[in-house]
Amino acid sequence: MRAIQDFFSRTLAYWQAAPMALVFGFFFLLPLAATAMVSFWEYTEYSIEPAFVLTNYSDAFDGCISSLPDLCTTFRTYLSTLFFCGGTWLLTLIIGFTVAWFLAFHVRTMTMQIVLFTLCTIPFWTSNVIRMISWIPLLGRNGLMNQLLLSLGIVSQPQEWLLYSDFSVLLAFVHLYTFFMVVPIFNSMMRIDRALIEAAYDAGASGWQTLWNVVVPLTKPGITIGSIFVITIVMGDFVTIGIMGGQQIASVGKVIQTEISFLQFPAAAANAVILLISVLLIIVGLTRLVDIRKEL
Amino acid sequence: MRPADLELATVIKSYGDTVAVRGISLKVKAGTYCCLLGPSGCGKSSTLRMIAGHEDVTSGDIVLGDDIVNELPPAKRGTAMMFQSYALFPHLNVRDNVAFSLRMKGIAKAERHKRADAALELVAMGQYAARLPAQLSGGQQQRVALARALVTDPQVLLLDEPLSALDPFLRIRMRAELKRFQRDLGISFIHVTHSQEEAMALADLIVVMKDGVIEQAGSPQEIFNAPATEFVARFMGGHNVLTVGAKRVSVRTDHVSLAPAGGPGKAAAVQEIEYQGSFVVVSLKAADGQELTATIAEKAFYAAPFGLGDDVTVSWDPANEHLLTN
C-alpha cells in the first residue's frame, strides 16, 4: 500500500500532465505521423498503395533544379506564398504594434482598455468568409471605392487592382490577422514597468529613442508569438487567397487542397510535410532572435 | 561638476481640483543632503518629481543655479533621478544601463563605456559590468542605479524612497553609503522618505511636509529639539505633546523623569513598560487624563524600578518645554 502511495506521489506531475499529453498525442502527433507516413505511399489514378517511395517528394520539385534559373511552378508558388506571408507579417506587425502601444501606454483607465480591446474583436463576431465577401461591394469594379474615386475625379475609369489582386489578398490578410499581433504585443507591453519609461526620459531619451531602446526590446516575446501566429496561418492559407485573389493566385495551401480534391492523398501529404518544414524553419529563425522560453 | 543651489519659489502642484503641493518655498544650498520627510500623500513625492521634471509645475519657479528650469526636460536640468524600484533596464547589462544616457546623447561606444566603467568603479560595481540586473542583489542594483544617475554629472541627485525596497539590515548599510557618496561628490542630494529615522541619520536639512505645505525645515537637531508644530513633534517621535495651562508644549520623552508618588510634579500611573535594551520605555497616564511616555536609561530604571499600575510623579525641567504652534 505504502509502495503504491510512494509511486503516485513521485509520479504526480506526470499524471497531472497526462490528459493534455493524451489529447495532444491523439489529435496532433498521431495525424501528423500519419501524414508523414502517407507522404511516402504510392498512388495512381485509381489506387493508393502503402509503400516507401520518394516519388511524391521528387514530383513536388519536378524539373525545379534543371529549369533553373527559371523558376518551376512549385518554387513560384512558394515565392508567392512567402511574399504574402512577409507582406502580411510586416503590415500586421506595424499596425498591431501601434494599436498595442496606444492601448497599453495612452489609454489610462482599465475600463477604457477593456472597451477598446473588445472593439478590436468585433470583426471576429462574424465568420471569416463573410468578412472577406464584404470586401467585394466595397472594392469591386462598381464598388463604393471606385464610385468614390470616380466621383472625386481622382481616376477616370474603374480601378481593377482593388479586387481579385495581390492588393486585395494582402488587405484581407491584414484585416483578418492584425488582432493576433495586437494581443501578445499588448500583453508584453503591459508587463513593462512604467518607471522604465520615466527612467529613459530622465536619461534624456526622446520618444523614438525610448520606443526603440526600451519598449521594442522588452516587447520582443510578444512580437515573436504574434509573428508565429500570423506566419503559420498565412503560410497554410488557401481560402483567403482563393476568394480575395479571384481564384487566380497560386498558394501552397491551394496546391494541397487541389490534390486532396483529386484524392491524390500521398502527393498532398508530401506537400504538407514540405510546407510544415518551411514554416518550422521560419519559426526557428524567428526564435533565434529571441529565446521565448527565457522571456516568458 | 558645478555644484549649484536649488531654490523652490512658491511652487504649487494641482491635479484638477486636488492640490498636492500648496505653494512651498525652499532653499537648498549646494552640497546639502536634504530629506523631504512626511507621511504618504503629503506632497513630498510630487515636489521631488517637479524638481526632476517628471511633473509640470502648476505655478511657481524651480531655480537651479542661475536658471529657472521649469520648462526644461529632466536631462537638460542638471538633475538626475534614482527611482524607488531602481528602474534598471532588464534587457541591458549593468554597463549598458549606466551608459544609457550617454548613448541617447550619441556619445561613441568607447567613450561611453569608459565613463560607465568609471561610474561603476565609483560605486565598487566594476566587476559586475557584464551582468544583467536580474543577476544582482537589491543592494547591488541600488549601486548600479546610483552609478547610472551619477554618470551624467548631475548638480542635484534626486532619490525617491531609495531604501524602501531593501531589507532592514541592508537599509542601514546602504544609508551610510549614500551619505558617504554625497560627501565625496559634494553635490546636493534630495531624498524623499517617510522614515524619520532615515532622515535624521542622513540629512543636513530636513523638510517636514504635511498636506502639501512645509511644516518645518531645519537641521535634524533643530527639528528634534524644537519641533515647531504638534504634527512635527508627533511625526518625529520621542516627544510628549502636552497641554500645560492654555498652551500646547512638547517635551522629549528622555527629558522626563520619574519619582515615587508624592513628590513635586505631575501625578501619573504606569500603564506599560517596554524594555528596549539600553533604555526602557514607560507609558504613563496622568491624573488629568493626558498620556505620556518616558524613556529612561536602563541602569537608572532598574536602580529604582517601577511596576505596572504603580503611582508615580512625572517631572521635567521647564527649560526643556517647547511651545508648539498650530
PDB file of C-alpha atoms in Angstrom, chain A residues 7-204:
ATOM      1  CA  PHE A   7       4.782   5.621  -6.598  1.00  0.00           C
ATOM      2  CA  PHE A   8       1.863   8.003  -7.128  1.00  0.00           C
ATOM      3  CA  SER A   9       3.385  10.874  -5.192  1.00  0.00           C
ATOM      4  CA  ARG A  10       6.670  10.521  -7.066  1.00  0.00           C
ATOM      5  CA  THR A  11       4.937  10.468 -10.453  1.00  0.00           C
ATOM      6  CA  LEU A  12       2.232  13.010  -9.589  1.00  0.00           C
ATOM      7  CA  ALA A  13       3.427  15.598 -12.080  1.00  0.00           C
ATOM      8  CA  TYR A  14       3.239  13.054 -14.915  1.00  0.00           C
ATOM      9  CA  TRP A  15      -0.336  12.110 -14.000  1.00  0.00           C
ATOM     10  CA  GLN A  16      -1.301  15.764 -13.996  1.00  0.00           C
ATOM     11  CA  ALA A  17       0.233  16.265 -17.415  1.00  0.00           C
ATOM     12  CA  ALA A  18      -1.240  13.050 -18.820  1.00  0.00           C
ATOM     13  CA  PRO A  19      -4.702  14.277 -20.026  1.00  0.00           C
ATOM     14  CA  MET A  20      -3.175  17.102 -22.055  1.00  0.00           C
ATOM     15  CA  ALA A  21      -0.477  14.775 -23.349  1.00  0.00           C
ATOM     16  CA  LEU A  22      -3.137  12.293 -24.495  1.00  0.00           C
ATOM     17  CA  VAL A  23      -5.181  14.941 -26.300  1.00  0.00           C
ATOM     18  CA  PHE A  24      -2.023  16.328 -27.858  1.00  0.00           C
ATOM     19  CA  GLY A  25      -0.900  12.834 -28.896  1.00  0.00           C
ATOM     20  CA  PHE A  26      -4.209  11.706 -30.392  1.00  0.00           C
ATOM     21  CA  PHE A  27      -5.233  14.860 -32.166  1.00  0.00           C
ATOM     22  CA  PHE A  28      -1.895  16.329 -33.166  1.00  0.00           C
ATOM     23  CA  LEU A  29       1.027  13.914 -33.133  1.00  0.00           C
ATOM     24  CA  LEU A  30      -0.873  10.894 -34.478  1.00  0.00           C
ATOM     25  CA  PRO A  31      -2.397  12.686 -37.519  1.00  0.00           C
ATOM     26  CA  LEU A  32       0.963  14.307 -38.161  1.00  0.00           C
ATOM     27  CA  ALA A  33       2.707  10.943 -38.098  1.00  0.00           C
ATOM     28  CA  ALA A  34       0.009   9.518 -40.393  1.00  0.00           C
ATOM     29  CA  THR A  35       0.523  12.400 -42.837  1.00  0.00           C
ATOM     30  CA  ALA A  36       4.266  11.835 -42.809  1.00  0.00           C
ATOM     31  CA  MET A  37       3.678   8.113 -43.428  1.00  0.00           C
ATOM     32  CA  VAL A  38       1.202   8.594 -46.263  1.00  0.00           C
ATOM     33  CA  SER A  39       3.583  11.027 -47.957  1.00  0.00           C
ATOM     34  CA  PHE A  40       5.797   8.018 -48.804  1.00  0.00           C
ATOM     35  CA  TRP A  41       2.983   5.901 -50.304  1.00  0.00           C
ATOM     36  CA  GLU A  42       2.433   5.181 -53.964  1.00  0.00           C
ATOM     37  CA  TYR A  43      -0.666   6.297 -55.839  1.00  0.00           C
ATOM     38  CA  THR A  44      -2.122   6.022 -59.325  1.00  0.00           C
ATOM     39  CA  GLU A  45      -5.324   7.375 -60.882  1.00  0.00           C
ATOM     40  CA  TYR A  46      -7.350   4.652 -59.176  1.00  0.00           C
ATOM     41  CA  SER A  47      -5.336   3.330 -56.216  1.00  0.00           C
ATOM     42  CA  ILE A  48      -3.273   4.228 -53.174  1.00  0.00           C
ATOM     43  CA  GLU A  49      -0.711   1.626 -52.051  1.00  0.00           C
ATOM     44  CA  PRO A  50       1.280   1.574 -48.812  1.00  0.00           C
ATOM     45  CA  ALA A  51       4.949   1.762 -49.792  1.00  0.00           C
ATOM     46  CA  PHE A  52       8.121   3.658 -49.110  1.00  0.00           C
ATOM     47  CA  VAL A  53       8.931   5.744 -52.140  1.00  0.00           C
ATOM     48  CA  LEU A  54      10.275   9.284 -52.508  1.00  0.00           C
ATOM     49  CA  THR A  55       8.461   9.958 -55.788  1.00  0.00           C
ATOM     50  CA  ASN A  56       5.872  12.227 -54.126  1.00  0.00           C
ATOM     51  CA  TYR A  57       8.673  14.486 -52.976  1.00  0.00           C
ATOM     52  CA  SER A  58      10.586  14.366 -56.243  1.00  0.00           C
ATOM     53  CA  ASP A  59       7.332  15.061 -58.134  1.00  0.00           C
ATOM     54  CA  ALA A  60       6.735  18.124 -55.980  1.00  0.00           C
ATOM     55  CA  PHE A  61      10.058  19.537 -57.172  1.00  0.00           C
ATOM     56  CA  ASP A  62       9.821  18.032 -60.684  1.00  0.00           C
ATOM     57  CA  GLY A  63      12.121  19.893 -63.035  1.00  0.00           C
ATOM     58  CA  CYS A  64      12.854  22.580 -60.466  1.00  0.00           C
ATOM     59  CA  ILE A  65      16.617  22.116 -60.495  1.00  0.00           C
ATOM     60  CA  SER A  66      17.040  21.519 -64.253  1.00  0.00           C
ATOM     61  CA  SER A  67      14.995  24.564 -65.272  1.00  0.00           C
ATOM     62  CA  LEU A  68      16.972  26.995 -63.081  1.00  0.00           C
ATOM     63  CA  PRO A  69      17.481  29.949 -63.331  1.00  0.00           C
ATOM     64  CA  ASP A  70      13.801  29.915 -64.451  1.00  0.00           C
ATOM     65  CA  LEU A  71      11.526  29.115 -61.536  1.00  0.00           C
ATOM     66  CA  CYS A  72       9.375  25.999 -61.653  1.00  0.00           C
ATOM     67  CA  THR A  73       5.717  26.117 -60.585  1.00  0.00           C
ATOM     68  CA  THR A  74       6.474  24.868 -57.054  1.00  0.00           C
ATOM     69  CA  PHE A  75       9.137  27.496 -56.464  1.00  0.00           C
ATOM     70  CA  ARG A  76       6.923  30.214 -57.911  1.00  0.00           C
ATOM     71  CA  THR A  77       4.053  29.101 -55.698  1.00  0.00           C
ATOM     72  CA  TYR A  78       6.279  29.139 -52.626  1.00  0.00           C
ATOM     73  CA  LEU A  79       7.672  32.527 -53.588  1.00  0.00           C
ATOM     74  CA  SER A  80       4.168  33.934 -53.974  1.00  0.00           C
ATOM     75  CA  THR A  81       3.098  32.440 -50.634  1.00  0.00           C
ATOM     76  CA  LEU A  82       6.244  33.814 -48.972  1.00  0.00           C
ATOM     77  CA  PHE A  83       5.505  37.219 -50.482  1.00  0.00           C
ATOM     78  CA  PHE A  84       2.030  37.268 -48.904  1.00  0.00           C
ATOM     79  CA  CYS A  85       3.441  35.870 -45.689  1.00  0.00           C
ATOM     80  CA  GLY A  86       6.189  38.506 -45.472  1.00  0.00           C
ATOM     81  CA  GLY A  87       3.909  41.345 -46.525  1.00  0.00           C
ATOM     82  CA  THR A  88       1.181  40.373 -44.087  1.00  0.00           C
ATOM     83  CA  TRP A  89       3.733  39.899 -41.319  1.00  0.00           C
ATOM     84  CA  LEU A  90       5.260  43.332 -41.847  1.00  0.00           C
ATOM     85  CA  LEU A  91       1.927  45.158 -42.075  1.00  0.00           C
ATOM     86  CA  THR A  92       0.282  43.335 -39.155  1.00  0.00           C
ATOM     87  CA  LEU A  93       3.430  43.927 -37.095  1.00  0.00           C
ATOM     88  CA  ILE A  94       3.462  47.673 -37.771  1.00  0.00           C
ATOM     89  CA  ILE A  95      -0.284  48.121 -37.288  1.00  0.00           C
ATOM     90  CA  GLY A  96      -0.512  45.651 -34.391  1.00  0.00           C
ATOM     91  CA  PHE A  97       2.415  47.241 -32.566  1.00  0.00           C
ATOM     92  CA  THR A  98       0.922  50.707 -32.986  1.00  0.00           C
ATOM     93  CA  VAL A  99      -2.504  49.625 -31.757  1.00  0.00           C
ATOM     94  CA  ALA A 100      -0.999  47.731 -28.793  1.00  0.00           C
ATOM     95  CA  TRP A 101       1.191  50.743 -27.991  1.00  0.00           C
ATOM     96  CA  PHE A 102      -1.833  53.009 -27.976  1.00  0.00           C
ATOM     97  CA  LEU A 103      -3.860  50.635 -25.806  1.00  0.00           C
ATOM     98  CA  ALA A 104      -1.039  49.962 -23.354  1.00  0.00           C
ATOM     99  CA  PHE A 105       0.524  53.396 -22.966  1.00  0.00           C
ATOM    100  CA  HIS A 106      -2.024  56.007 -23.965  1.00  0.00           C
ATOM    101  CA  VAL A 107      -5.293  54.615 -22.657  1.00  0.00           C
ATOM    102  CA  ARG A 108      -5.207  55.439 -18.978  1.00  0.00           C
ATOM    103  CA  THR A 109      -8.072  53.527 -17.424  1.00  0.00           C
ATOM    104  CA  MET A 110      -8.503  49.780 -17.313  1.00  0.00           C
ATOM    105  CA  THR A 111     -12.207  50.131 -18.249  1.00  0.00           C
ATOM    106  CA  MET A 112     -11.348  52.046 -21.411  1.00  0.00           C
ATOM    107  CA  GLN A 113      -8.684  49.460 -22.270  1.00  0.00           C
ATOM    108  CA  ILE A 114     -11.245  46.662 -21.982  1.00  0.00           C
ATOM    109  CA  VAL A 115     -13.791  48.604 -24.075  1.00  0.00           C
ATOM    110  CA  LEU A 116     -11.300  49.337 -26.860  1.00  0.00           C
ATOM    111  CA  PHE A 117      -9.953  45.796 -26.735  1.00  0.00           C
ATOM    112  CA  THR A 118     -13.475  44.464 -27.201  1.00  0.00           C
ATOM    113  CA  LEU A 119     -13.945  46.830 -30.144  1.00  0.00           C
ATOM    114  CA  CYS A 120     -10.914  45.185 -31.748  1.00  0.00           C
ATOM    115  CA  THR A 121     -12.629  41.806 -31.537  1.00  0.00           C
ATOM    116  CA  ILE A 122     -15.774  42.942 -33.411  1.00  0.00           C
ATOM    117  CA  PRO A 123     -14.537  41.612 -36.788  1.00  0.00           C
ATOM    118  CA  PHE A 124     -14.361  38.167 -35.166  1.00  0.00           C
ATOM    119  CA  TRP A 125     -18.073  38.175 -34.399  1.00  0.00           C
ATOM    120  CA  THR A 126     -18.821  37.039 -37.962  1.00  0.00           C
ATOM    121  CA  SER A 127     -17.302  34.260 -39.988  1.00  0.00           C
ATOM    122  CA  ASN A 128     -14.105  34.540 -41.922  1.00  0.00           C
ATOM    123  CA  VAL A 129     -15.855  34.051 -45.267  1.00  0.00           C
ATOM    124  CA  ILE A 130     -18.487  36.725 -44.639  1.00  0.00           C
ATOM    125  CA  ARG A 131     -15.784  39.192 -43.676  1.00  0.00           C
ATOM    126  CA  MET A 132     -13.964  38.502 -46.924  1.00  0.00           C
ATOM    127  CA  ILE A 133     -17.053  38.674 -49.100  1.00  0.00           C
ATOM    128  CA  SER A 134     -17.910  42.021 -47.545  1.00  0.00           C
ATOM    129  CA  TRP A 135     -14.914  43.484 -49.347  1.00  0.00           C
ATOM    130  CA  ILE A 136     -16.483  42.780 -52.741  1.00  0.00           C
ATOM    131  CA  PRO A 137     -19.177  45.535 -52.727  1.00  0.00           C
ATOM    132  CA  LEU A 138     -16.533  47.859 -51.338  1.00  0.00           C
ATOM    133  CA  LEU A 139     -13.669  47.152 -53.724  1.00  0.00           C
ATOM    134  CA  GLY A 140     -15.375  45.710 -56.823  1.00  0.00           C
ATOM    135  CA  ARG A 141     -15.465  47.235 -60.287  1.00  0.00           C
ATOM    136  CA  ASN A 142     -18.691  49.109 -59.449  1.00  0.00           C
ATOM    137  CA  GLY A 143     -17.980  49.138 -55.734  1.00  0.00           C
ATOM    138  CA  LEU A 144     -18.102  52.017 -53.288  1.00  0.00           C
ATOM    139  CA  MET A 145     -14.394  52.725 -53.532  1.00  0.00           C
ATOM    140  CA  ASN A 146     -14.382  53.011 -57.317  1.00  0.00           C
ATOM    141  CA  GLN A 147     -17.533  55.177 -57.267  1.00  0.00           C
ATOM    142  CA  LEU A 148     -15.883  57.465 -54.747  1.00  0.00           C
ATOM    143  CA  LEU A 149     -12.649  57.725 -56.737  1.00  0.00           C
ATOM    144  CA  LEU A 150     -14.594  58.371 -59.948  1.00  0.00           C
ATOM    145  CA  SER A 151     -16.894  60.987 -58.459  1.00  0.00           C
ATOM    146  CA  LEU A 152     -13.951  62.820 -56.899  1.00  0.00           C
ATOM    147  CA  GLY A 153     -12.275  62.801 -60.276  1.00  0.00           C
ATOM    148  CA  ILE A 154      -9.161  61.079 -58.930  1.00  0.00           C
ATOM    149  CA  VAL A 155      -9.406  58.375 -61.611  1.00  0.00           C
ATOM    150  CA  SER A 156     -11.128  58.407 -64.960  1.00  0.00           C
ATOM    151  CA  GLN A 157     -12.113  54.739 -65.076  1.00  0.00           C
ATOM    152  CA  PRO A 158     -12.774  51.981 -62.504  1.00  0.00           C
ATOM    153  CA  GLN A 159      -9.619  50.556 -60.930  1.00  0.00           C
ATOM    154  CA  GLU A 160      -9.162  46.831 -61.443  1.00  0.00           C
ATOM    155  CA  TRP A 161      -6.368  46.315 -58.928  1.00  0.00           C
ATOM    156  CA  LEU A 162      -8.651  46.924 -55.942  1.00  0.00           C
ATOM    157  CA  LEU A 163     -10.213  43.463 -56.025  1.00  0.00           C
ATOM    158  CA  TYR A 164      -9.001  39.999 -57.040  1.00  0.00           C
ATOM    159  CA  SER A 165      -5.396  41.162 -56.840  1.00  0.00           C
ATOM    160  CA  ASP A 166      -2.316  40.903 -54.634  1.00  0.00           C
ATOM    161  CA  PHE A 167      -3.546  44.094 -53.011  1.00  0.00           C
ATOM    162  CA  SER A 168      -6.940  42.694 -52.004  1.00  0.00           C
ATOM    163  CA  VAL A 169      -5.353  39.469 -50.694  1.00  0.00           C
ATOM    164  CA  LEU A 170      -2.912  41.434 -48.529  1.00  0.00           C
ATOM    165  CA  LEU A 171      -5.703  43.728 -47.385  1.00  0.00           C
ATOM    166  CA  ALA A 172      -7.854  40.782 -46.306  1.00  0.00           C
ATOM    167  CA  PHE A 173      -4.958  39.084 -44.500  1.00  0.00           C
ATOM    168  CA  VAL A 174      -4.053  42.239 -42.636  1.00  0.00           C
ATOM    169  CA  HIS A 175      -7.669  42.822 -41.724  1.00  0.00           C
ATOM    170  CA  LEU A 176      -8.106  39.257 -40.511  1.00  0.00           C
ATOM    171  CA  TYR A 177      -4.898  38.761 -38.559  1.00  0.00           C
ATOM    172  CA  THR A 178      -3.758  42.090 -37.128  1.00  0.00           C
ATOM    173  CA  PHE A 179      -5.523  41.259 -33.875  1.00  0.00           C
ATOM    174  CA  PHE A 180      -3.332  38.157 -33.493  1.00  0.00           C
ATOM    175  CA  MET A 181      -0.400  40.569 -33.310  1.00  0.00           C
ATOM    176  CA  VAL A 182      -2.138  43.055 -31.041  1.00  0.00           C
ATOM    177  CA  VAL A 183      -2.917  40.588 -28.243  1.00  0.00           C
ATOM    178  CA  PRO A 184       0.550  39.164 -27.481  1.00  0.00           C
ATOM    179  CA  ILE A 185       2.285  42.504 -28.050  1.00  0.00           C
ATOM    180  CA  PHE A 186      -0.191  44.273 -25.775  1.00  0.00           C
ATOM    181  CA  ASN A 187       0.397  41.590 -23.173  1.00  0.00           C
ATOM    182  CA  SER A 188       4.164  42.128 -23.314  1.00  0.00           C
ATOM    183  CA  MET A 189       3.763  45.885 -23.134  1.00  0.00           C
ATOM    184  CA  MET A 190       1.549  45.713 -20.059  1.00  0.00           C
ATOM    185  CA  ARG A 191       4.356  43.942 -18.236  1.00  0.00           C
ATOM    186  CA  ILE A 192       6.788  46.805 -18.825  1.00  0.00           C
ATOM    187  CA  ASP A 193       7.372  48.726 -15.614  1.00  0.00           C
ATOM    188  CA  ARG A 194       6.247  52.302 -16.281  1.00  0.00           C
ATOM    189  CA  ALA A 195       9.196  53.556 -14.222  1.00  0.00           C
ATOM    190  CA  LEU A 196      11.450  52.320 -17.059  1.00  0.00           C
ATOM    191  CA  ILE A 197       9.818  54.763 -19.464  1.00  0.00           C
ATOM    192  CA  GLU A 198      10.378  57.536 -16.945  1.00  0.00           C
ATOM    193  CA  ALA A 199      13.949  56.432 -16.378  1.00  0.00           C
ATOM    194  CA  ALA A 200      14.552  56.637 -20.126  1.00  0.00           C
ATOM    195  CA  TYR A 201      13.022  60.118 -20.208  1.00  0.00           C
ATOM    196  CA  ASP A 202      15.187  61.076 -17.227  1.00  0.00           C
ATOM    197  CA  ALA A 203      18.233  59.884 -19.170  1.00  0.00           C
ATOM    198  CA  GLY A 204      17.346  62.254 -21.998  1.00  0.00           C
TER     199      GLY A 204
END
